Short mmCIF file of C-alpha atoms in Angstrom, two decimals:
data_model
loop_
_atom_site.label_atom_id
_atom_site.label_comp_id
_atom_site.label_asym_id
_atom_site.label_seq_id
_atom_site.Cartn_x
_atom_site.Cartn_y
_atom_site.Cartn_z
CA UNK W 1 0.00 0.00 0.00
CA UNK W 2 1.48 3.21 -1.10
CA UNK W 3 1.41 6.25 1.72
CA UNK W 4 -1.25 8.36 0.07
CA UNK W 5 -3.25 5.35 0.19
CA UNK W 6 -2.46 4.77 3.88
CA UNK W 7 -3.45 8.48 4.26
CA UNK W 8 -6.58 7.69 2.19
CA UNK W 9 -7.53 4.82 4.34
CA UNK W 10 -7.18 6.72 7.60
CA UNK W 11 -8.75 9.82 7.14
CA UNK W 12 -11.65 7.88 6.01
CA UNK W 13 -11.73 5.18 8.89
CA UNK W 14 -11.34 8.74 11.07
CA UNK W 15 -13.99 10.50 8.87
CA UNK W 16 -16.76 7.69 9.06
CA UNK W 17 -16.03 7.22 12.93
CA UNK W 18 -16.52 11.00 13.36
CA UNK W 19 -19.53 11.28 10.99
CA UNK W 20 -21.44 8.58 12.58
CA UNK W 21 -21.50 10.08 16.35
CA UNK W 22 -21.80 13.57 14.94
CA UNK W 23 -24.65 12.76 12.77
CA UNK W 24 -25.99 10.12 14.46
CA UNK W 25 -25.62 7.94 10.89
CA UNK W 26 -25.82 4.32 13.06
CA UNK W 27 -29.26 5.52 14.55
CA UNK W 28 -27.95 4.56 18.25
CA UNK W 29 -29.07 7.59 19.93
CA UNK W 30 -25.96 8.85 21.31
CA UNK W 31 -25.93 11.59 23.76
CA UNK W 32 -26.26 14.97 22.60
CA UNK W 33 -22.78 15.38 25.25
CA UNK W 34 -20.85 13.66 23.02
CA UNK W 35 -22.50 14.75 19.87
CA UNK W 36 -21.36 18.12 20.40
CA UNK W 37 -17.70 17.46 21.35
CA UNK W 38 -17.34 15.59 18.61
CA UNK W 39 -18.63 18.30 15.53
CA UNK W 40 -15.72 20.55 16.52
CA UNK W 41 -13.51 17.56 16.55
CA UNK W 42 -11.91 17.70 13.04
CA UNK W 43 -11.29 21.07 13.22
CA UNK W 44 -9.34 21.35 16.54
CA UNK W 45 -7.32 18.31 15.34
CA UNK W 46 -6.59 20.41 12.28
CA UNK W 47 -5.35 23.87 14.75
CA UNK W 48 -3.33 21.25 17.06
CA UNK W 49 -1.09 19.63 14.39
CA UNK W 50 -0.31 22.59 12.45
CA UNK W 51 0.47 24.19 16.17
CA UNK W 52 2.92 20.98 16.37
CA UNK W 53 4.04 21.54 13.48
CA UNK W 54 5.13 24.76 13.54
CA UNK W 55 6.50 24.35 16.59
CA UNK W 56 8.45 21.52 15.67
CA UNK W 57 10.13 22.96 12.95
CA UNK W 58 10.94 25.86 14.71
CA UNK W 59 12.60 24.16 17.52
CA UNK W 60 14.28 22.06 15.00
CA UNK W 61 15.15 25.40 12.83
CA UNK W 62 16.45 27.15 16.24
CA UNK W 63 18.66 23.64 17.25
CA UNK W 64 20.20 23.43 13.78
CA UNK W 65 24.01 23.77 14.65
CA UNK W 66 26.26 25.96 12.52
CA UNK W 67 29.29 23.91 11.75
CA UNK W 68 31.61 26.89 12.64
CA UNK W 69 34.38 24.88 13.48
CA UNK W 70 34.37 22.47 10.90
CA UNK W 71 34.67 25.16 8.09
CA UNK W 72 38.05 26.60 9.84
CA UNK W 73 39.24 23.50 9.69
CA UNK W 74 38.22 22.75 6.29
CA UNK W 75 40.03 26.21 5.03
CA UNK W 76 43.50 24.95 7.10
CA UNK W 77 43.47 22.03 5.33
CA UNK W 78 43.10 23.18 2.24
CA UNK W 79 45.95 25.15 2.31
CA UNK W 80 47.59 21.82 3.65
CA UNK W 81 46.70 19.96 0.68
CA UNK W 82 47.87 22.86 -1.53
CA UNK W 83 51.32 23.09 -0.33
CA UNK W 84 51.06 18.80 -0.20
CA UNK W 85 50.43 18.46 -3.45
CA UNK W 86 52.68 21.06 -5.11
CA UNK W 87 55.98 19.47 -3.06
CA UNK W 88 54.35 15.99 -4.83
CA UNK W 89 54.83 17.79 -8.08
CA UNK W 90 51.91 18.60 -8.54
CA UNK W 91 50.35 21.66 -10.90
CA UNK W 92 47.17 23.43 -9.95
CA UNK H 1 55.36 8.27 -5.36
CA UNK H 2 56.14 10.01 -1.91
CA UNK H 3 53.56 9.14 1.42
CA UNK H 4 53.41 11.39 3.81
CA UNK H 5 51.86 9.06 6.55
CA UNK H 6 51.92 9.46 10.14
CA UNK H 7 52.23 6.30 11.90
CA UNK H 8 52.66 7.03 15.87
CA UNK H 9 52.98 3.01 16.79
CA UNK H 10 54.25 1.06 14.10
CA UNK H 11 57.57 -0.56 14.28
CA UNK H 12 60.99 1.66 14.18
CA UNK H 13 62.77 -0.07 11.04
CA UNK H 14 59.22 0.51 8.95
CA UNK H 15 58.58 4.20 10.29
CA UNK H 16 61.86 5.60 8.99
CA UNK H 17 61.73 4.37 5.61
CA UNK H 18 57.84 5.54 5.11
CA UNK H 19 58.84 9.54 6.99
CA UNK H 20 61.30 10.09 5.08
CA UNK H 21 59.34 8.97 1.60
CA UNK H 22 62.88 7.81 0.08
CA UNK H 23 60.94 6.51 -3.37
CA UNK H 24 63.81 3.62 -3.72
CA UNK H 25 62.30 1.75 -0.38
CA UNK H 26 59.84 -1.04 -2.35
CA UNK H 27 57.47 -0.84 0.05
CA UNK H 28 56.26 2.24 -0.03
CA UNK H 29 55.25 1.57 -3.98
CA UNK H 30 52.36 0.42 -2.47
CA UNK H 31 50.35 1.35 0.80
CA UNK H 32 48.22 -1.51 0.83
CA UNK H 33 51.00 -4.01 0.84
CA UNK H 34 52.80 -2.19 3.08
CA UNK H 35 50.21 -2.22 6.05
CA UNK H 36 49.57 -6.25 5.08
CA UNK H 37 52.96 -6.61 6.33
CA UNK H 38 52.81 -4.30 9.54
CA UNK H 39 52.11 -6.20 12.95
CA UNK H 40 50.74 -2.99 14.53
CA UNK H 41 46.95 -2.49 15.36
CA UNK H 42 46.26 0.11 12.82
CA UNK H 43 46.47 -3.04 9.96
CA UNK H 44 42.79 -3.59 8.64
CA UNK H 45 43.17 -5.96 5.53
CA UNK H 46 40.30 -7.93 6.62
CA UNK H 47 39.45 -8.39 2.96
CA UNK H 48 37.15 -5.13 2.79
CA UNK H 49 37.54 -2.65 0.52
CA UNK H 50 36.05 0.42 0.00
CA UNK H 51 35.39 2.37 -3.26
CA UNK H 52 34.84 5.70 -2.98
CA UNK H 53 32.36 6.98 -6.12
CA UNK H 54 33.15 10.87 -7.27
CA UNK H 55 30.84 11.99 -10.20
CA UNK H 56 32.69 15.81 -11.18
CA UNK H 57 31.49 18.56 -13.45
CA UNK H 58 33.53 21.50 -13.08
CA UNK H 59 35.52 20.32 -9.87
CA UNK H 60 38.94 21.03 -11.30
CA UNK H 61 39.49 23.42 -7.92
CA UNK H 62 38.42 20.95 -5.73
CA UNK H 63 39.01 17.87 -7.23
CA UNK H 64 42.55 17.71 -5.64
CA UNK H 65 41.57 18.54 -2.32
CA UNK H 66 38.81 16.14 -1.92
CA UNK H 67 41.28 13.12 -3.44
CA UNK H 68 44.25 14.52 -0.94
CA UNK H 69 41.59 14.05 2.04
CA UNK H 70 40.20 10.65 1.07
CA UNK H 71 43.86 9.40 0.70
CA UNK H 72 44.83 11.11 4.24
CA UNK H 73 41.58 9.97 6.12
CA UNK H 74 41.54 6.37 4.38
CA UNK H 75 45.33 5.96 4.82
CA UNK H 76 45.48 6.74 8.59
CA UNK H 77 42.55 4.54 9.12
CA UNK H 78 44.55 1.58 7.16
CA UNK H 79 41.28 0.40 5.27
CA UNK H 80 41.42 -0.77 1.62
CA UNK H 81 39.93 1.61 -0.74
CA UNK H 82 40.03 3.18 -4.20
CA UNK H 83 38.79 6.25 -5.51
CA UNK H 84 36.47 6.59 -8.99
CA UNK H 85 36.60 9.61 -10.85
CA UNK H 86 32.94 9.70 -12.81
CA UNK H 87 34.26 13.40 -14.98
CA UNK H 88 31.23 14.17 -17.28
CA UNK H 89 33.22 16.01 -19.75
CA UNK H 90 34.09 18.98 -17.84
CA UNK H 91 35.01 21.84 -20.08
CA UNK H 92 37.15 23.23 -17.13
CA UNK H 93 39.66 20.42 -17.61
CA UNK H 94 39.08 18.02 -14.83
CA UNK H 95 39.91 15.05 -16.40
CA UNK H 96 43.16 16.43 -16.85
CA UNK H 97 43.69 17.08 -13.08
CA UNK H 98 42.14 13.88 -12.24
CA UNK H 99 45.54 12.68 -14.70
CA UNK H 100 47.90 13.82 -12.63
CA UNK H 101 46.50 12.96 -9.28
CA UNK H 102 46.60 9.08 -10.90
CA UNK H 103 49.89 9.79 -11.51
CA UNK H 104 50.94 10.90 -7.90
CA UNK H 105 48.55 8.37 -5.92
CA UNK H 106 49.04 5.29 -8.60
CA UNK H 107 46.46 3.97 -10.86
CA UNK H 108 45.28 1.19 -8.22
CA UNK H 109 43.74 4.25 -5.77
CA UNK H 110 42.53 6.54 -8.44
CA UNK H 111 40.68 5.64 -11.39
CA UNK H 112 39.43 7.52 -14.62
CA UNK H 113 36.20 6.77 -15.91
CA UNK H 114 35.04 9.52 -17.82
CA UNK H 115 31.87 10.08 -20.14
CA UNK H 116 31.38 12.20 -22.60
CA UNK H 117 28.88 14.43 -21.23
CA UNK H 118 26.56 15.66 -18.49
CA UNK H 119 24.55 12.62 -18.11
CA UNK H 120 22.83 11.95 -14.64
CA UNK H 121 23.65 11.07 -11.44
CA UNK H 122 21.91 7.37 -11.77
CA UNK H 123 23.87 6.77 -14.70
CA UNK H 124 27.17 7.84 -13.51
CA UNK H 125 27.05 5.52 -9.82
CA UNK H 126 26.10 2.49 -12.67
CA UNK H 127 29.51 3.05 -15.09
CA UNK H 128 31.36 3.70 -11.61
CA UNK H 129 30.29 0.55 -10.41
CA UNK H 130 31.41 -1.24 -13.36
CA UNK H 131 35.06 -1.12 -12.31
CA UNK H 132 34.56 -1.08 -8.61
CA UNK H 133 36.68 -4.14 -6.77
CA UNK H 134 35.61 -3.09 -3.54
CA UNK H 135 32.61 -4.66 -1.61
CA UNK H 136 31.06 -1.10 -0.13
CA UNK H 137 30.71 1.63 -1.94
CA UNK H 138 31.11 5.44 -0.80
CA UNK H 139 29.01 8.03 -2.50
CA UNK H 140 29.46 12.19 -1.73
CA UNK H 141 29.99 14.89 -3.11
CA UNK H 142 33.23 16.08 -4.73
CA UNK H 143 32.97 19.55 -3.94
CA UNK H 144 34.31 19.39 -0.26
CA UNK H 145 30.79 20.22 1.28
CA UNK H 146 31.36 16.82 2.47
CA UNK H 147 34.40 16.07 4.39
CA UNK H 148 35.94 12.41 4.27
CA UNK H 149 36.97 12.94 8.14
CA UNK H 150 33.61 11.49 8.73
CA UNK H 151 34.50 7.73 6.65
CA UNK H 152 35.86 6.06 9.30
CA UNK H 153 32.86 6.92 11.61
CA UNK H 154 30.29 5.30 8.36
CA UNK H 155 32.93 2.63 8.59
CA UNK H 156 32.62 1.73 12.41
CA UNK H 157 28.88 2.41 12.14
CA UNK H 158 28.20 -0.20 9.49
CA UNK H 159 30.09 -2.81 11.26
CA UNK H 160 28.72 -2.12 14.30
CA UNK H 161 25.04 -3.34 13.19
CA UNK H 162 25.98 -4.85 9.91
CA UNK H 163 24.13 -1.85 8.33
CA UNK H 164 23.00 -2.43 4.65
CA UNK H 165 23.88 1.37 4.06
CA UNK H 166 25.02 4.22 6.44
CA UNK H 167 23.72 7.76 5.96
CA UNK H 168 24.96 10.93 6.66
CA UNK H 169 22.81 13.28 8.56
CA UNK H 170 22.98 17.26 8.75
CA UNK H 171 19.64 16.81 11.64
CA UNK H 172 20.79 14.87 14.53
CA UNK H 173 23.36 14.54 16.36
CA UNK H 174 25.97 16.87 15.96
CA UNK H 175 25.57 16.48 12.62
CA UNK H 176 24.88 20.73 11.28
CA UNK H 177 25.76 22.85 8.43
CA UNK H 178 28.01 26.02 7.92
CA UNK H 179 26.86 28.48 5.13
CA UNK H 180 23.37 28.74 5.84
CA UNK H 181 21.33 31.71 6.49
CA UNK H 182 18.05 31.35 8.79
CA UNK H 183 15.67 31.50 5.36
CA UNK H 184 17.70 28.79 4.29
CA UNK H 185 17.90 26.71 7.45
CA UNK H 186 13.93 27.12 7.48
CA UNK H 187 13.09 25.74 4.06
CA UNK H 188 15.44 22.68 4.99
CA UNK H 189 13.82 22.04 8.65
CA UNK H 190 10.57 22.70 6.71
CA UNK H 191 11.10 20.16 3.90
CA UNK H 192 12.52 17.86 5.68
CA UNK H 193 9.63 17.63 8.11
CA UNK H 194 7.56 17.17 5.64
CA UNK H 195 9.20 14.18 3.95
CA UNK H 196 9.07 12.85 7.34
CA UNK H 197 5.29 13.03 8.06
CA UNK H 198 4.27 12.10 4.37
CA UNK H 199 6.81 9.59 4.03
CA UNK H 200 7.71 8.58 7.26
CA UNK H 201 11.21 7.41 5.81
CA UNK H 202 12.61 6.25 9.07
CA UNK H 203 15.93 7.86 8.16
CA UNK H 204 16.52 11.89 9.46
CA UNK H 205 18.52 13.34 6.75
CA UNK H 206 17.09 12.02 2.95
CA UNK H 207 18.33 14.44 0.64
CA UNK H 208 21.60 13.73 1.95
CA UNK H 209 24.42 12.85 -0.16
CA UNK H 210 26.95 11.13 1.77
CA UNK H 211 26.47 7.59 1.78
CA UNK H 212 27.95 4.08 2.64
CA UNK H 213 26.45 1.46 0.47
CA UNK H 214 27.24 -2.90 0.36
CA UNK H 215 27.66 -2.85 -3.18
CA UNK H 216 25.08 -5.07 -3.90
CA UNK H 217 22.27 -3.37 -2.07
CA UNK H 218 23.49 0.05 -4.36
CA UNK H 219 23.71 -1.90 -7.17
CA UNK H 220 19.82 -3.30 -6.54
CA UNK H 221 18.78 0.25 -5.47
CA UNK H 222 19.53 2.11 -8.32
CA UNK H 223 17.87 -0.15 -10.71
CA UNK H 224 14.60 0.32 -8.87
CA UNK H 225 15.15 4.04 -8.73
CA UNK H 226 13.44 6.31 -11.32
CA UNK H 227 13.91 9.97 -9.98
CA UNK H 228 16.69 12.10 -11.04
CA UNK H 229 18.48 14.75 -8.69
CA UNK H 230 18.63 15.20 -5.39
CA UNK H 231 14.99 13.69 -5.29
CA UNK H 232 17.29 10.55 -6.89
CA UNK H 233 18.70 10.47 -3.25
CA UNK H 234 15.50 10.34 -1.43
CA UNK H 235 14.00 7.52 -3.50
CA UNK H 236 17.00 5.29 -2.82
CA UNK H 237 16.37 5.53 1.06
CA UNK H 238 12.24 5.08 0.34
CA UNK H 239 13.41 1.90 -1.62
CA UNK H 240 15.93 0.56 0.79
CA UNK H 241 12.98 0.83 3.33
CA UNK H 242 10.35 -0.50 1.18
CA UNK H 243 12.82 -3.81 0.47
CA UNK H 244 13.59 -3.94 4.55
CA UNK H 245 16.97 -2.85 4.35
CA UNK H 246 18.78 -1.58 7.47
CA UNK H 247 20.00 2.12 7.96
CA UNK H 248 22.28 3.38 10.06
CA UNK H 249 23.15 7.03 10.94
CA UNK H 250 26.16 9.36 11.15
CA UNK H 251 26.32 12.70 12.32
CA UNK H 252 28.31 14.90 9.76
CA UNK H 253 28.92 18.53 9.21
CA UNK H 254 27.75 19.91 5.64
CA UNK H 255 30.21 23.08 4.87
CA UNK H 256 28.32 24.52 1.94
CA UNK H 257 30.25 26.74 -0.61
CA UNK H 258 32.70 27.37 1.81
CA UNK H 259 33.34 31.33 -0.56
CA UNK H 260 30.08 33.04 -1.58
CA UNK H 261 26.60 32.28 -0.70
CA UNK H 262 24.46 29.14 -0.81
CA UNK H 263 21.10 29.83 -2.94
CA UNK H 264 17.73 27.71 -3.15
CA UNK H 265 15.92 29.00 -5.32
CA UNK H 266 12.18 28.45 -6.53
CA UNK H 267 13.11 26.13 -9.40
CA UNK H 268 14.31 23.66 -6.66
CA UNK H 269 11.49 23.74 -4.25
CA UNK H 270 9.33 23.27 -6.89
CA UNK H 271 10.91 20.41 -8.57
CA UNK H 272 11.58 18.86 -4.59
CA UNK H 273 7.64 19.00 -3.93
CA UNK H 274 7.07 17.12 -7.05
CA UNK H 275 9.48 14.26 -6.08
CA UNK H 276 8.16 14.13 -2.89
CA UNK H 277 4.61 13.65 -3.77
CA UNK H 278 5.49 11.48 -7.09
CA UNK H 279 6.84 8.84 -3.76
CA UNK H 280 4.17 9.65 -2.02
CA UNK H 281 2.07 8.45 -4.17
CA UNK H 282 3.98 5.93 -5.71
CA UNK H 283 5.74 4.15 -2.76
#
């Protein structure tokens, strides 16, 4: 199964489940409690993850190290491998 | 051919002929032979050998420095390797540099295989392979963003859990990147998240291009791999999941364009959110 199938699959499973409290599509009577937690339901879900996300790739964005260190390093040894290779006979 | 190699514990009568790089000592014709014939612990002919896979267009600056790292990193590490030179017809002359580092390093470390144009990525690992005599296979860039220091860690990673390939990763760790401003740091956190929730890849860094590979599992990979790019990269970890391969993870630095400034620009993000949901949707 590919993952937009899987996606598919699960926001329908979700969407029935949600559709048959908040419309009462099974004819069970449930509570009007429940019925009116669950209308709102999609859309809160909606608001949390894109809270989550944004806050997850900011924290992510703000903990993304800077390889300061490494590029010094990088820029010695380059000048290494300059002098290296011209005593190897070599010509740039 | 002249070694500079530092070797703090190996035996006295061995350490002065290698230090002072007298060319008329037979052993140091040859590196590999050389350490086959060392008792110290630094010795590591356990019969793998590593080819290192280096498609170029336009590298002829850093061509040299990139082949003067492997050799350093891989020779003070004692593992077997070689190095392929993929040149795509450079107009800049790389092939001609490439020349003259076979010439200083010897023809069993570096090897030519040139094409005559700009051809793909794919296509270039599959006419690398061709020659390959190692059993793993390195692939990363040639343009120093990545930094060979890291190949002994993929090394010691793979053999700690017998990893089917080892990827480098710019998210965890301390695994970063140097060269970045925020706007660019953002559209990679942002991407990247994405690709995670959509494709749930189990592997933190998938554009990444710094990669140890068994050489059969590349060699199976790339036939099932359709994209082209850096979206090419990303499908070969989707695969490797799909057929229930196991990844393993190394930290590594990314020092992008180490003069001037990195750019992303629309071209890329669109063509990147067209990979991505062509997997999506196909994998």
């Amino acid at each position: 199964m590919t993952k937009l199938l899987e996606w598919v699959f699960g926001v329908s499973v979700l969407g029935a489940a949600w559709a048959c409290v908040t419309f009462d599509l099974l004819s069970v009577s449930i509570p009007g409690a429940y019925r009116e937690v669950a209308w709102p339901l999609p859309l809160y879900l909606l608001v949390s993850l894109g809270c989550y996300s944004l806050a997850t790739v900011g924290y992510r964005l703000a903990t993304f190290n800077d390889c300061e260190d490494a590029a010094k390093e990088l820029q010695a040894q380059i000048k290494e491998a300059q002098e290296d290779l011209r005593k190897k006979g070599f010509k740039f | 051919m002249a070694f500079t190699l530092k070797w703090p514990e190996v035996d006295r009568k061995l350490c002065v002929s290698v230090t002072s790089g007298s060319p008329s000592h037979s052993s140091n014709s040859n590196s590999s032979s050389t350490m086959a014939s060392r008792t110290s612990t630094r010795s590591r002919t356990n019969g793998d050998k590593y080819s290192v896979l280096l498609p170029t267009y336009n590298e002829r600056e850093n061509l040299p420095l990139i082949v003067w790292l492997l050799v350093k990193y891989f020779g003070e590490s004692g593992y077997e390797y070689e190095i392929i030179v993929i040149d795509d017809g450079s107009p800049d002359g790389t092939l001609e540099i490439a020349e003259q580092l076979q010439k200083i390093y010897g023809e069993d470390k570096i090897l030519l295989r040139p094409r005559a144009k700009k051809l793909g990525l794919g296509t270039a690992y599959i006419h690398g392979i061709k020659h390959t005599t190692g059993n793993f296979i390195f692939i990363m860039d040639a343009d120093l963003s990545h930094h060979p220091k890291f190949i002994p860690e993929f090394i010691e990673k793979q053999k700690e859990g017998n990893y089917d390939l080892v990827s480098g990763t710019r998210y965890q760790g301390n695994g970063g990147v140097y060269g970045w401003d925020v706007r660019r740091k953002l559209i990679s956190r942002g991407a990247n998240f994405l690709t995670q929730v959509l494709l749930r890849p189990g592997s933190s860094d998938l554009t990444g291009s710094f990669r140890l590979y068994k050489k059969e599992v590349l060699e199976g990979l790339i036939e099932r791999c359709v994209s082209k790019g850096y979206v090419f990269q990303m499908e070969m970890i989707v695969r490797a999941r799909q057929l229930d391969y196991s990844i393993g993870e190394v930290p590594i630095s990314f020092v992008d364009r180490l003069y001037g400034e990195s750019k992303l620009g629309g071209n890329e993000i669109v063509s990147f959110m067209k990979g991505l949901l062509t997997l999506f949707a196909t994998t």
